[in-house]
Amino acid sequence: MEITDKQFEKLQDQIKIFENNKNKYKFNVLGLTYIFFDKEIHRKDYFYCAEFIKHILIQAGIDINLPNMPRPEDFQKIKNTSVVYTGLLNDYSIKDL
């Protein structure tokens, strides 16, 4: 996915907001459970992984078309994207990219 420098800066800003307020934001276990039953639940300051990614992309002004309660596989449907890494998170290293 191609993004502008400004969008990239906005993404970084959004991540910093979460980092600087990590006590405010929580993992949305309930939301993660609901998506398996195709139900929606929105909780202020609670995010599961795919929900977090969707949120910061939208806040950065990146046009994506994802369901209200996205699943990880929904990101594969975004046009002009490619897989950068597959595997266990523990094995991930930024220098491998």
mmCIF file of C-alpha atoms in Angstrom:
data_model
loop_
_atom_site.group_PDB
_atom_site.id
_atom_site.type_symbol
_atom_site.label_atom_id
_atom_site.label_comp_id
_atom_site.label_asym_id
_atom_site.label_seq_id
_atom_site.Cartn_x
_atom_site.Cartn_y
_atom_site.Cartn_z
ATOM 1 C CA MET A 1 0.000 0.000 0.000
ATOM 2 C CA GLU A 2 1.407 3.346 -0.937
ATOM 3 C CA ILE A 3 0.904 6.214 1.471
ATOM 4 C CA THR A 4 2.072 9.798 1.508
ATOM 5 C CA ASP A 5 4.784 11.108 3.818
ATOM 6 C CA LYS A 6 2.088 13.060 5.666
ATOM 7 C CA GLN A 7 0.017 9.901 6.205
ATOM 8 C CA PHE A 8 3.108 8.098 7.454
ATOM 9 C CA GLU A 9 3.765 10.905 9.932
ATOM 10 C CA LYS A 10 0.137 10.724 11.093
ATOM 11 C CA LEU A 11 0.499 6.964 11.601
ATOM 12 C CA GLN A 12 3.574 7.550 13.722
ATOM 13 C CA ASP A 13 1.711 10.231 15.694
ATOM 14 C CA GLN A 14 -1.174 7.858 16.348
ATOM 15 C CA ILE A 15 1.176 5.161 17.616
ATOM 16 C CA LYS A 16 2.866 7.711 19.894
ATOM 17 C CA ILE A 17 -0.534 8.674 21.312
ATOM 18 C CA PHE A 18 -1.129 5.041 22.249
ATOM 19 C CA GLU A 19 2.389 4.653 23.636
ATOM 20 C CA ASN A 20 2.109 7.815 25.726
ATOM 21 C CA ASN A 21 -1.302 6.783 27.069
ATOM 22 C CA LYS A 22 -0.788 3.048 27.458
ATOM 23 C CA ASN A 23 -2.582 3.026 30.799
ATOM 24 C CA LYS A 24 -5.678 4.478 29.140
ATOM 25 C CA TYR A 25 -6.023 1.922 26.332
ATOM 26 C CA LYS A 26 -6.956 -1.707 26.956
ATOM 27 C CA PHE A 27 -7.150 -4.930 24.973
ATOM 28 C CA ASN A 28 -10.698 -5.575 23.765
ATOM 29 C CA VAL A 29 -11.131 -9.229 24.721
ATOM 30 C CA LEU A 30 -14.900 -8.878 24.530
ATOM 31 C CA GLY A 31 -14.717 -7.413 21.014
ATOM 32 C CA LEU A 32 -12.403 -10.187 19.901
ATOM 33 C CA THR A 33 -14.915 -12.722 21.181
ATOM 34 C CA TYR A 34 -17.830 -10.975 19.481
ATOM 35 C CA ILE A 35 -16.290 -11.117 15.998
ATOM 36 C CA PHE A 36 -16.370 -14.907 16.116
ATOM 37 C CA PHE A 37 -20.151 -14.649 16.443
ATOM 38 C CA ASP A 38 -20.415 -11.916 13.777
ATOM 39 C CA LYS A 39 -21.588 -9.433 16.404
ATOM 40 C CA GLU A 40 -20.453 -5.867 16.926
ATOM 41 C CA ILE A 41 -19.441 -4.215 20.145
ATOM 42 C CA HIS A 42 -17.625 -0.919 20.423
ATOM 43 C CA ARG A 43 -15.951 0.101 23.654
ATOM 44 C CA LYS A 44 -14.228 3.419 24.167
ATOM 45 C CA ASP A 45 -10.454 3.042 24.535
ATOM 46 C CA TYR A 46 -10.556 -0.745 24.005
ATOM 47 C CA PHE A 47 -9.011 -2.326 20.907
ATOM 48 C CA TYR A 48 -8.123 -5.800 19.696
ATOM 49 C CA CYS A 49 -5.266 -6.048 17.186
ATOM 50 C CA ALA A 50 -7.130 -5.643 13.875
ATOM 51 C CA GLU A 51 -9.388 -2.991 15.403
ATOM 52 C CA PHE A 52 -6.320 -0.999 16.493
ATOM 53 C CA ILE A 53 -4.742 -1.161 13.029
ATOM 54 C CA LYS A 54 -7.989 -0.065 11.375
ATOM 55 C CA HIS A 55 -8.305 2.817 13.835
ATOM 56 C CA ILE A 56 -4.818 4.225 13.267
ATOM 57 C CA LEU A 57 -5.096 3.854 9.474
ATOM 58 C CA ILE A 58 -8.354 5.817 9.465
ATOM 59 C CA GLN A 59 -6.952 8.457 11.831
ATOM 60 C CA ALA A 60 -3.996 8.876 9.470
ATOM 61 C CA GLY A 61 -6.358 9.544 6.569
ATOM 62 C CA ILE A 62 -5.623 6.291 4.773
ATOM 63 C CA ASP A 63 -8.639 5.180 2.779
ATOM 64 C CA ILE A 64 -9.446 1.572 3.574
ATOM 65 C CA ASN A 65 -12.638 -0.395 3.196
ATOM 66 C CA LEU A 66 -12.868 -2.753 6.154
ATOM 67 C CA PRO A 67 -15.818 -4.085 8.154
ATOM 68 C CA ASN A 68 -16.771 -2.335 11.397
ATOM 69 C CA MET A 69 -15.291 -5.246 13.327
ATOM 70 C CA PRO A 70 -12.304 -6.268 11.184
ATOM 71 C CA ARG A 71 -10.563 -9.620 11.278
ATOM 72 C CA PRO A 72 -6.872 -10.011 10.397
ATOM 73 C CA GLU A 73 -7.739 -11.658 7.075
ATOM 74 C CA ASP A 74 -9.740 -8.567 6.040
ATOM 75 C CA PHE A 75 -6.470 -6.665 5.595
ATOM 76 C CA GLN A 76 -5.482 -9.071 2.812
ATOM 77 C CA LYS A 77 -8.397 -7.689 0.769
ATOM 78 C CA ILE A 78 -7.010 -4.147 0.732
ATOM 79 C CA LYS A 79 -5.824 -3.339 -2.781
ATOM 80 C CA ASN A 80 -2.151 -2.739 -3.521
ATOM 81 C CA THR A 81 -0.882 -4.409 -0.359
ATOM 82 C CA SER A 82 1.546 -7.232 0.111
ATOM 83 C CA VAL A 83 2.535 -9.479 2.984
ATOM 84 C CA VAL A 84 5.716 -8.253 4.656
ATOM 85 C CA TYR A 85 6.013 -10.919 7.335
ATOM 86 C CA THR A 86 4.380 -14.215 8.249
ATOM 87 C CA GLY A 87 5.208 -16.247 11.317
ATOM 88 C CA LEU A 88 5.343 -15.943 15.054
ATOM 89 C CA LEU A 89 5.562 -12.480 16.548
ATOM 90 C CA ASN A 90 8.384 -13.650 18.813
ATOM 91 C CA ASP A 91 10.441 -14.454 15.718
ATOM 92 C CA TYR A 92 9.827 -11.035 14.103
ATOM 93 C CA SER A 93 12.789 -8.738 13.631
ATOM 94 C CA ILE A 94 12.621 -5.340 11.943
ATOM 95 C CA LYS A 95 16.083 -5.868 10.456
ATOM 96 C CA ASP A 96 14.783 -8.888 8.498
ATOM 97 C CA LEU A 97 12.582 -6.588 6.407
#
